[in-house]
């Protein structure tokens, strides 16, 4: 199968940008060498990610250390400087980027699961009711489902055959 690196990376990343995890149109996608080619970085998939062109240009030939610093400074949801965020909040141009409420819920659930240690829910059903119990004000089924989906997309909660495993 003769696939281009960018197509392989996009597939592995589920069509999402490596950094901001937003859906990444093929026309906006570029291959970022984590260890820059100029610094001796290899051209193989281990060293490459697909991401928004904007963040790729920003990271450029920074050292790996500087790149990690940039990522850490985003504190939580990483937003690439690709304009997608500003178009989403076009009505409130003056409002600074702030954490999305869904992200607060996600971190709340992850923190709770962390505290539970070995008594974490082992099935999708108990996980779902555990999550629901964390929000006494209630939450729609759709919202609950999407939150559980988002948990899985962090890679920290793995659901297979309705059994749940954790990589916290
Ligand atoms: Zn991005």
Tab-separated table of C-alpha atoms and ligand atoms in Angstrom:
chain	number	residue	atom	x	y	z
A	1	UNK	CA	0.000	0.000	0.000
A	2	UNK	CA	1.724	3.144	-1.210
A	3	UNK	CA	0.436	5.821	1.136
A	4	UNK	CA	2.044	9.168	1.684
A	5	UNK	CA	3.345	9.827	5.210
A	6	UNK	CA	0.774	12.586	5.668
A	7	UNK	CA	-2.066	10.199	4.814
A	8	UNK	CA	-0.737	7.544	7.204
A	9	UNK	CA	-0.341	10.050	10.017
A	10	UNK	CA	-3.794	11.507	9.420
A	11	UNK	CA	-5.276	8.018	9.551
A	12	UNK	CA	-3.477	7.120	12.786
A	13	UNK	CA	-4.599	10.407	14.353
A	14	UNK	CA	-8.208	9.839	13.317
A	15	UNK	CA	-8.161	12.880	11.041
A	16	UNK	CA	-7.390	15.222	13.953
A	17	UNK	CA	-4.517	17.645	14.370
A	18	UNK	CA	-1.861	16.154	16.680
A	19	UNK	CA	-1.718	19.294	18.804
A	20	UNK	CA	-5.185	20.846	18.969
A	21	UNK	CA	-7.183	17.665	18.216
A	22	UNK	CA	-9.521	19.569	15.935
A	23	UNK	CA	-10.647	17.965	12.670
A	24	UNK	CA	-7.909	18.690	10.194
A	25	UNK	CA	-8.837	19.191	6.526
A	26	UNK	CA	-6.279	17.579	4.218
A	27	UNK	CA	-5.604	21.003	2.661
A	28	UNK	CA	-4.661	22.403	6.088
A	29	UNK	CA	-2.584	19.427	7.147
A	30	UNK	CA	1.182	19.360	7.178
A	31	UNK	CA	3.846	17.022	8.489
A	32	UNK	CA	5.645	18.337	11.547
A	33	UNK	CA	8.995	16.782	12.450
A	34	UNK	CA	9.019	16.724	16.258
A	35	UNK	CA	12.790	16.751	16.220
A	36	UNK	CA	13.331	19.181	13.339
A	37	UNK	CA	15.130	17.881	10.251
A	38	UNK	CA	17.586	20.744	10.701
A	39	UNK	CA	18.419	19.316	14.140
A	40	UNK	CA	18.945	15.812	12.802
A	41	UNK	CA	15.338	14.613	13.105
A	42	UNK	CA	14.488	11.510	11.096
A	43	UNK	CA	11.862	11.440	8.412
A	44	UNK	CA	10.040	8.406	9.809
A	45	UNK	CA	6.601	8.154	11.381
A	46	UNK	CA	8.072	7.973	14.896
A	47	UNK	CA	9.335	11.506	14.546
A	48	UNK	CA	6.467	12.939	12.531
A	49	UNK	CA	2.952	14.104	13.292
A	50	UNK	CA	0.244	15.631	11.130
A	51	UNK	CA	-0.889	19.020	12.328
A	52	UNK	CA	-2.304	22.371	11.282
A	53	UNK	CA	0.026	24.212	8.901
A	54	UNK	CA	-0.141	27.217	11.222
A	55	UNK	CA	1.321	25.438	14.239
A	56	UNK	CA	3.882	23.682	12.072
A	57	UNK	CA	5.097	27.061	10.805
A	58	UNK	CA	5.138	28.419	14.351
A	59	UNK	CA	7.180	25.527	15.755
A	60	UNK	CA	9.524	25.594	12.774
A	61	UNK	CA	13.015	24.562	13.751
A	62	UNK	CA	12.589	25.062	17.490
A	63	UNK	CA	14.357	22.528	19.631
A	64	UNK	CA	12.211	19.756	21.062
A	65	UNK	CA	12.538	21.418	24.452
A	66	UNK	CA	11.152	24.713	23.177
A	67	UNK	CA	8.278	22.929	21.444
A	68	UNK	CA	7.316	21.098	24.612
A	69	UNK	CA	7.424	24.403	26.447
A	70	UNK	CA	5.038	25.924	23.879
A	71	UNK	CA	2.652	22.996	24.231
A	72	UNK	CA	2.759	23.050	28.048
A	73	UNK	CA	2.109	26.784	28.099
A	74	UNK	CA	-1.279	26.173	26.483
A	75	UNK	CA	-2.379	24.670	29.839
A	76	UNK	CA	-5.144	22.313	28.859
A	77	UNK	CA	-6.852	22.461	25.488
A	78	UNK	CA	-4.278	23.225	22.878
A	79	UNK	CA	-5.459	25.698	20.272
A	80	UNK	CA	-3.453	26.012	17.077
A	81	UNK	CA	-3.148	29.537	15.736
A	82	UNK	CA	-5.124	28.560	12.655
A	83	UNK	CA	-8.008	30.977	12.992
A	84	UNK	CA	-10.517	28.207	13.615
A	85	UNK	CA	-10.885	29.293	17.224
A	86	UNK	CA	-11.506	32.917	16.300
A	87	UNK	CA	-14.178	32.035	13.761
A	88	UNK	CA	-15.914	29.893	16.363
A	89	UNK	CA	-16.134	32.865	18.695
A	90	UNK	CA	-16.664	35.519	16.029
A	91	UNK	CA	-19.432	37.109	18.057
A	92	UNK	CA	-17.193	37.761	21.022
A	93	UNK	CA	-14.010	38.964	19.373
A	94	UNK	CA	-12.725	40.631	22.526
A	95	UNK	CA	-13.107	37.615	24.743
A	96	UNK	CA	-9.785	35.906	25.353
A	97	UNK	CA	-9.592	32.185	24.687
A	98	UNK	CA	-10.925	30.435	27.736
A	99	UNK	CA	-11.314	26.815	28.658
A	100	UNK	CA	-14.392	25.209	27.185
A	101	UNK	CA	-16.878	23.995	29.804
A	102	UNK	CA	-16.667	20.502	28.307
A	103	UNK	CA	-12.947	20.476	29.111
A	104	UNK	CA	-13.664	21.373	32.733
A	105	UNK	CA	-16.063	18.435	32.928
A	106	UNK	CA	-13.531	16.163	31.319
A	107	UNK	CA	-10.796	17.103	33.794
A	108	UNK	CA	-13.212	16.763	36.683
A	109	UNK	CA	-14.034	13.202	35.611
A	110	UNK	CA	-10.381	12.328	35.038
A	111	UNK	CA	-9.473	13.681	38.477
A	112	UNK	CA	-12.208	11.584	40.055
A	113	UNK	CA	-11.081	8.451	38.219
A	114	UNK	CA	-7.531	9.141	39.349
A	115	UNK	CA	-8.633	9.319	42.975
A	116	UNK	CA	-10.520	6.046	42.714
A	117	UNK	CA	-7.375	4.027	42.200
A	118	UNK	CA	-8.260	0.347	41.989
A	119	UNK	CA	-11.970	0.895	42.507
A	120	UNK	CA	-12.520	2.464	39.099
A	121	UNK	CA	-15.569	1.322	37.164
A	122	UNK	CA	-14.794	-1.745	35.081
A	123	UNK	CA	-17.671	-1.672	32.641
A	124	UNK	CA	-18.989	0.967	30.287
A	125	UNK	CA	-22.305	0.924	32.154
A	126	UNK	CA	-20.818	1.628	35.589
A	127	UNK	CA	-18.416	4.155	34.107
A	128	UNK	CA	-21.355	5.998	32.577
A	129	UNK	CA	-23.293	6.051	35.851
A	130	UNK	CA	-20.153	7.080	37.757
A	131	UNK	CA	-19.713	9.997	35.383
A	132	UNK	CA	-23.394	10.923	35.673
A	133	UNK	CA	-23.133	10.908	39.491
A	134	UNK	CA	-20.391	13.541	39.310
A	135	UNK	CA	-22.867	16.037	37.909
A	136	UNK	CA	-25.685	16.348	40.435
A	137	UNK	CA	-27.326	19.057	38.345
A	138	UNK	CA	-27.932	16.429	35.727
A	139	UNK	CA	-26.809	16.068	32.179
A	140	UNK	CA	-28.621	14.920	29.052
A	141	UNK	CA	-27.970	11.421	27.744
A	142	UNK	CA	-26.363	12.921	24.655
A	143	UNK	CA	-24.074	15.081	26.775
A	144	UNK	CA	-23.192	12.115	28.954
A	145	UNK	CA	-22.453	9.970	25.936
A	146	UNK	CA	-20.274	12.642	24.382
A	147	UNK	CA	-18.359	13.089	27.632
A	148	UNK	CA	-17.650	9.353	27.807
A	149	UNK	CA	-16.548	9.519	24.155
A	150	UNK	CA	-14.227	12.396	24.968
A	151	UNK	CA	-12.781	10.402	27.871
A	152	UNK	CA	-11.891	7.689	25.401
A	153	UNK	CA	-10.417	10.157	22.962
A	154	UNK	CA	-7.916	11.215	25.640
A	155	UNK	CA	-6.527	7.686	25.436
A	156	UNK	CA	-6.669	7.469	29.241
A	157	UNK	CA	-9.865	5.458	29.240
A	158	UNK	CA	-9.995	2.479	26.942
A	159	UNK	CA	-13.297	0.745	26.267
A	160	UNK	CA	-13.253	-2.628	24.560
A	161	UNK	CA	-16.220	-4.990	24.449
A	162	UNK	CA	-17.911	-2.785	27.070
A	163	UNK	CA	-15.036	-3.464	29.495
A	164	UNK	CA	-13.091	-0.436	30.625
A	165	UNK	CA	-9.350	-0.124	31.165
A	166	UNK	CA	-7.358	2.885	32.292
A	167	UNK	CA	-4.084	4.503	31.359
A	168	UNK	CA	-4.202	7.307	33.911
B	1	LIG	ZN1	-4.093	22.101	15.120
